[in-house]
JSON list of C-alpha atoms in Angstrom, two decimals:
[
{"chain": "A", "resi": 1, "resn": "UNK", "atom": "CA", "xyz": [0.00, 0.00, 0.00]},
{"chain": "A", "resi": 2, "resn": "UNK", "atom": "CA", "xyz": [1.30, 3.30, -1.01]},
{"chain": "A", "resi": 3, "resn": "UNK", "atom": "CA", "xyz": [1.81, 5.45, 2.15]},
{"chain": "A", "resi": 4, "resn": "UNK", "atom": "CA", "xyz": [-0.61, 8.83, 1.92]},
{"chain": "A", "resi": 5, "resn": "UNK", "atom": "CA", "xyz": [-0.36, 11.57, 4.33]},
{"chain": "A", "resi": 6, "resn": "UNK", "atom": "CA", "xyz": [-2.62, 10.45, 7.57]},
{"chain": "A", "resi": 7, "resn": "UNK", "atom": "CA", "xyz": [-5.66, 12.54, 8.33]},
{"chain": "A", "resi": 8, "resn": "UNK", "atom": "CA", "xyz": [-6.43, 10.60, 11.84]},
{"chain": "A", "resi": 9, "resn": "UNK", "atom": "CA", "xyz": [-7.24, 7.81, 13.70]},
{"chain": "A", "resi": 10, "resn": "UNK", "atom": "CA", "xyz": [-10.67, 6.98, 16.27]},
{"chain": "A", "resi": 11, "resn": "UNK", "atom": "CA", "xyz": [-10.86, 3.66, 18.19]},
{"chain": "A", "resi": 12, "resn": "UNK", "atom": "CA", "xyz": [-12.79, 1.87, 20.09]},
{"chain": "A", "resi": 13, "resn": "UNK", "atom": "CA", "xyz": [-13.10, -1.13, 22.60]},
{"chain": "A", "resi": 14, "resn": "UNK", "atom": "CA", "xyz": [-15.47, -4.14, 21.19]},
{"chain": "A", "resi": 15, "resn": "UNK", "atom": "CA", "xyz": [-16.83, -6.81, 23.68]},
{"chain": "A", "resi": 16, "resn": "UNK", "atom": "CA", "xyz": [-16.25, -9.56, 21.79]},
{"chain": "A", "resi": 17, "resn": "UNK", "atom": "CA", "xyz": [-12.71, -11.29, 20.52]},
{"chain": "A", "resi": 18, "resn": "UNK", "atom": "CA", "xyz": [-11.04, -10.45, 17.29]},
{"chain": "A", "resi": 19, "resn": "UNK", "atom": "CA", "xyz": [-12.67, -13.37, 15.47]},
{"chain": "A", "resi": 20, "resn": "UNK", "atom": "CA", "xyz": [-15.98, -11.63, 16.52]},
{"chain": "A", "resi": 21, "resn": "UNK", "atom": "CA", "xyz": [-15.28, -8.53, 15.51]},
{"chain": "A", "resi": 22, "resn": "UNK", "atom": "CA", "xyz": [-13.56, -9.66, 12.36]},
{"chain": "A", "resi": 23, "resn": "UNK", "atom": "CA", "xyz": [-16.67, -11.28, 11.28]},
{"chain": "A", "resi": 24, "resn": "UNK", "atom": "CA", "xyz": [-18.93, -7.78, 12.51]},
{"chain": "A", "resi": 25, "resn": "UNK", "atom": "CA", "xyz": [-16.14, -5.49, 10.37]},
{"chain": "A", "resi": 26, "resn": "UNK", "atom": "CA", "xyz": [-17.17, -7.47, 7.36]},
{"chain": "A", "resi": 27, "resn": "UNK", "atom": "CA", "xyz": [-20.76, -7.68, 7.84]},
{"chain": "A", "resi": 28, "resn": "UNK", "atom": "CA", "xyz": [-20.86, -3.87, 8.40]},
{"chain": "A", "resi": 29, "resn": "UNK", "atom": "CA", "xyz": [-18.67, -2.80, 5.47]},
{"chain": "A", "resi": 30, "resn": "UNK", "atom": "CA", "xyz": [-18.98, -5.61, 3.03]},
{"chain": "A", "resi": 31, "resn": "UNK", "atom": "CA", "xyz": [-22.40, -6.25, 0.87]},
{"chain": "A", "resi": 32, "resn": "UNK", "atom": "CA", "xyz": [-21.30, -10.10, 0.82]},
{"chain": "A", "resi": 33, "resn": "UNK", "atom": "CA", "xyz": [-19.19, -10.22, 4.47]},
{"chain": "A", "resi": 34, "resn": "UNK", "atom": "CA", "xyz": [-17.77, -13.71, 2.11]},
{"chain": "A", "resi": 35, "resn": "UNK", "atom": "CA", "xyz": [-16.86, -11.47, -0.33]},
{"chain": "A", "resi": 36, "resn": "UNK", "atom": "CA", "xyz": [-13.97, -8.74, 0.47]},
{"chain": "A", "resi": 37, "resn": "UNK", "atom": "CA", "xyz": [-14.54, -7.16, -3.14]},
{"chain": "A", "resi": 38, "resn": "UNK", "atom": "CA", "xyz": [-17.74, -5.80, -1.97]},
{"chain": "A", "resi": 39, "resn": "UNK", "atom": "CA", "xyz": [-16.65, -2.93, -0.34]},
{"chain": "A", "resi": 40, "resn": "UNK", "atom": "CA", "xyz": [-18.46, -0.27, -0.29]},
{"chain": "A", "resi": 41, "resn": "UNK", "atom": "CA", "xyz": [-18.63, 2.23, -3.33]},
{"chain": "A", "resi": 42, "resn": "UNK", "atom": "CA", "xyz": [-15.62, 4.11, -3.87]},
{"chain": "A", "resi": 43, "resn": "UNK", "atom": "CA", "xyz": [-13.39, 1.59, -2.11]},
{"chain": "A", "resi": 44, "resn": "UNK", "atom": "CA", "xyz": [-11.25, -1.22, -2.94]},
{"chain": "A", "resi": 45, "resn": "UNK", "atom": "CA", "xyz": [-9.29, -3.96, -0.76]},
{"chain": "A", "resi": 46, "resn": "UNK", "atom": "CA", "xyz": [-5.73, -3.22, -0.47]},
{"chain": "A", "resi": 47, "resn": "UNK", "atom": "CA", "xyz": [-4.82, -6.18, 2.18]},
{"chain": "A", "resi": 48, "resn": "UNK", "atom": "CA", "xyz": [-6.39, -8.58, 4.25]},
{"chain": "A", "resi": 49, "resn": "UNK", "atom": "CA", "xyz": [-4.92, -10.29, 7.30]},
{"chain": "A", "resi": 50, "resn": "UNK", "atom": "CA", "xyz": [-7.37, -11.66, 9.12]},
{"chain": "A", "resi": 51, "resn": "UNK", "atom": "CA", "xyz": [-8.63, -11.07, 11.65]},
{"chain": "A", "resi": 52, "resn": "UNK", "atom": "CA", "xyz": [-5.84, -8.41, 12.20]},
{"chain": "A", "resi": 53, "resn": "UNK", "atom": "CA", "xyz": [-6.23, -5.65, 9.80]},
{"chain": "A", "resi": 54, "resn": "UNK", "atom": "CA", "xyz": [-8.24, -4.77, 7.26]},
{"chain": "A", "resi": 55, "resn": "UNK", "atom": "CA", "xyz": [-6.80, -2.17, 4.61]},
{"chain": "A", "resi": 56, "resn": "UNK", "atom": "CA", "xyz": [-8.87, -0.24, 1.85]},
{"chain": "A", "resi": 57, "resn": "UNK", "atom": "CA", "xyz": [-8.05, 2.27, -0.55]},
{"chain": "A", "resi": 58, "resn": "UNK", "atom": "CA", "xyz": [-9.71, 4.33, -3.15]},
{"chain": "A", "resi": 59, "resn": "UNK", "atom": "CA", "xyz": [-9.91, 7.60, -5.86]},
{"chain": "A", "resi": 60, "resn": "UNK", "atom": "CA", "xyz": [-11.91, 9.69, -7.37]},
{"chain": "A", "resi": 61, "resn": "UNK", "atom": "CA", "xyz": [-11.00, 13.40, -9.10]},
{"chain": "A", "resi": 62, "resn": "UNK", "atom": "CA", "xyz": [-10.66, 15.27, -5.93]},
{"chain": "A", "resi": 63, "resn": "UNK", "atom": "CA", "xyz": [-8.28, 12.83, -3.29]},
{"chain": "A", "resi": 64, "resn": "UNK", "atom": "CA", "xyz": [-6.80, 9.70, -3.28]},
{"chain": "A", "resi": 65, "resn": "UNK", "atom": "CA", "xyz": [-7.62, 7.69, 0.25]},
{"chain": "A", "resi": 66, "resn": "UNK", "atom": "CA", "xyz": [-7.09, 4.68, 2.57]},
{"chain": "A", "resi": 67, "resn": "UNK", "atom": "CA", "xyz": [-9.27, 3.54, 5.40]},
{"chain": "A", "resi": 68, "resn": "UNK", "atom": "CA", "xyz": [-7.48, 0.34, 7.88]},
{"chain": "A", "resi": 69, "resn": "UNK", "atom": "CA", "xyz": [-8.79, -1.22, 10.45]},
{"chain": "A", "resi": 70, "resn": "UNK", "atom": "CA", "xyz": [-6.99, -2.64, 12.35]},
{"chain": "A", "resi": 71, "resn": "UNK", "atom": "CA", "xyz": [-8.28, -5.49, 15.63]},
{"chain": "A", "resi": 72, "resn": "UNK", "atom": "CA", "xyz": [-5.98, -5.84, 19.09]},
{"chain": "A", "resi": 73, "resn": "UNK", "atom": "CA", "xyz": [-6.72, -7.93, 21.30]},
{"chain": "A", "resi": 74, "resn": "UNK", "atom": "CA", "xyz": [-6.54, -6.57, 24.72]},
{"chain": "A", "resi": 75, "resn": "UNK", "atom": "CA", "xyz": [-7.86, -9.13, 26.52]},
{"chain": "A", "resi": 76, "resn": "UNK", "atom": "CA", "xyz": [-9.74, -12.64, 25.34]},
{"chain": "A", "resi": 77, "resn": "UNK", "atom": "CA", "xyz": [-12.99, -10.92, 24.89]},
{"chain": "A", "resi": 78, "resn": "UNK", "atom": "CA", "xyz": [-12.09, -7.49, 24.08]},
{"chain": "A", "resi": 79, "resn": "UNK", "atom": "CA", "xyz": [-11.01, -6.14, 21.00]},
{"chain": "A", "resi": 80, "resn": "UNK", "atom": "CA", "xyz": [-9.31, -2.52, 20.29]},
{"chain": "A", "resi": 81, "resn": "UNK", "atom": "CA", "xyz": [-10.96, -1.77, 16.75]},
{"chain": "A", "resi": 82, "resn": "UNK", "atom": "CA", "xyz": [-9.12, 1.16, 15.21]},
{"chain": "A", "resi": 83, "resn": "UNK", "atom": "CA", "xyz": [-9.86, 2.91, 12.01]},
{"chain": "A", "resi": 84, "resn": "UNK", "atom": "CA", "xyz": [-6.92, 5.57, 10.57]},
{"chain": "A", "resi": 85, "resn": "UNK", "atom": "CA", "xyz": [-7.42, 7.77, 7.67]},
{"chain": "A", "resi": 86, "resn": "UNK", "atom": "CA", "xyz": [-5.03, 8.81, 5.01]},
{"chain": "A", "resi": 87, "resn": "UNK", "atom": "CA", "xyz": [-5.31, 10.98, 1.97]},
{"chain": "A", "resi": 88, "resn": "UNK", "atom": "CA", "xyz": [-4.22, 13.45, 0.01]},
{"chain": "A", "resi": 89, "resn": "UNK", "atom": "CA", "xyz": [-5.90, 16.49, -1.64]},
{"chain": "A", "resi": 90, "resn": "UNK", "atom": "CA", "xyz": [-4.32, 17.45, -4.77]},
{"chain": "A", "resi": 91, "resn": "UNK", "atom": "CA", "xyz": [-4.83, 21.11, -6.50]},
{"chain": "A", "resi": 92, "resn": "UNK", "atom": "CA", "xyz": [-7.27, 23.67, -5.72]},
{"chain": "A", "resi": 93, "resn": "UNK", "atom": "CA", "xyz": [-10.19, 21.17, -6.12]},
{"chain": "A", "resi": 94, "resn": "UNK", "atom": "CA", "xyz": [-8.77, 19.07, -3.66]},
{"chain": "A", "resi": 95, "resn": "UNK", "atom": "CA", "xyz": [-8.53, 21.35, -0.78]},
{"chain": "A", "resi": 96, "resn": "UNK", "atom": "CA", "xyz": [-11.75, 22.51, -1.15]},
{"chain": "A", "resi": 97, "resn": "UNK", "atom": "CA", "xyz": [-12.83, 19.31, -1.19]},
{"chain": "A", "resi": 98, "resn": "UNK", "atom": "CA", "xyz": [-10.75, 18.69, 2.20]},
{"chain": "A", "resi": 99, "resn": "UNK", "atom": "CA", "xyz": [-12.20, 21.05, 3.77]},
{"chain": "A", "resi": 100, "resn": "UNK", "atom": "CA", "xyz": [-16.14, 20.38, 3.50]},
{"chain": "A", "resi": 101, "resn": "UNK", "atom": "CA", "xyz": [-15.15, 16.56, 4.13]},
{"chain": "A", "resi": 102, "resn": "UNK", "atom": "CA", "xyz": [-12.45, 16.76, 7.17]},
{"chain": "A", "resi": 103, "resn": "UNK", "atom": "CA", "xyz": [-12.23, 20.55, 8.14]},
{"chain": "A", "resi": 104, "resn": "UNK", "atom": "CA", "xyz": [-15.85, 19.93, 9.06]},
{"chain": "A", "resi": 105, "resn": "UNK", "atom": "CA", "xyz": [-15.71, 17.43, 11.02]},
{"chain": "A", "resi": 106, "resn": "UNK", "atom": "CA", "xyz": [-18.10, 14.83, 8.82]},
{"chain": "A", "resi": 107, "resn": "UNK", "atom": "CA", "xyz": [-15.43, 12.58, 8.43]},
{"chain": "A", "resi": 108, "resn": "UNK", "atom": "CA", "xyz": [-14.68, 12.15, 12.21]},
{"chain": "A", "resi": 109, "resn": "UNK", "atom": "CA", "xyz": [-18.21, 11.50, 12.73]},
{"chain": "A", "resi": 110, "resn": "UNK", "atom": "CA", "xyz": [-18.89, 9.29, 9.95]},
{"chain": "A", "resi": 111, "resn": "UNK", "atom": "CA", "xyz": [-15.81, 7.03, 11.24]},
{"chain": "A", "resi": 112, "resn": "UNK", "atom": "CA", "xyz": [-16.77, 6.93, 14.66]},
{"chain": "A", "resi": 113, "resn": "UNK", "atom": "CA", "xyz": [-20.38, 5.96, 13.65]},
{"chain": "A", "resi": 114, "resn": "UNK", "atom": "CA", "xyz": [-18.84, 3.48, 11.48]},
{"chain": "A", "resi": 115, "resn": "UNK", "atom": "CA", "xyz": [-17.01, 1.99, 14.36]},
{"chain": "A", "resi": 116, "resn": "UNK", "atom": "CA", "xyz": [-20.03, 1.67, 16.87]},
{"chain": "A", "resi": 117, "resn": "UNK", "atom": "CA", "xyz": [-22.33, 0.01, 14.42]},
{"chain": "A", "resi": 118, "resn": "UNK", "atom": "CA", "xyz": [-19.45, -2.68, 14.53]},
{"chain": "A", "resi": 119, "resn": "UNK", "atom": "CA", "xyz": [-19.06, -2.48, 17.50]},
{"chain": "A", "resi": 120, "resn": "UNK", "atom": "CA", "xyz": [-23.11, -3.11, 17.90]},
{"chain": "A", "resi": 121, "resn": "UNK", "atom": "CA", "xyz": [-22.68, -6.01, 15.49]},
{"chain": "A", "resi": 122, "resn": "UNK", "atom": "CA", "xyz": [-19.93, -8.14, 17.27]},
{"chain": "A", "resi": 123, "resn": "UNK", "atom": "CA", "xyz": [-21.89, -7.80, 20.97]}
]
């Protein structure tokens, strides 16, 4: 995976294991959870390594992005489920673009909603 320049990073503690929340990360984000190439709209897989990380990645005229999760274990039924953000904005389109998507603050709460329906899903 190409490194882009990281936006930011929201976690949160799942009550179940990682195999648990492995299978709730993929039933949330995936149309087919058997499936990894139906991500949602705009993404693609980058890597798999289950049930440690998950990495995406994706384009479109205004940024280039990634979105990983990756699953700790930090104890046998709890999981640390972390999502971090990277992009980059190129040209004047691209910063404007930035800044109604991340200067706003949609982002952050779009990820951290993300990350509690998971959460919901693996309980």
């Amino acid at each position: 995976m190409e490194q882009l320049p990281y936006i930011d990073e929201h976690s949160t503690i799942v009550t179940a294991d990682r195999a648990h929340t492995w299978a709730a990360l993929l039933r949330t984000t995936c149309k087919n959870p058997d499936d990894l190439s139906t991500l949602p709209r705009g993404f693609t897989l980058d890597e798999a390594d289950p049930p440690n990380r998950l990495a995406t990645t994706g384009r479109h005229a205004f940024s280039r992005y990634a979105l990983v999760f990756t699953l700790t274990e930090e104890s046998p039924t709890r999981t640390r489920l972390t999502a971090e953000s990277r992009g980059e904005f190129p040209g004047l389109h691209g910063r404007i673009y930035r800044a109604l998507v991340i200067g706003t603050g949609g982002h952050r709460l779009v990820v951290r909603n993300m990350l509690h329906r998971i959460s919901a899903a693996a309980a």
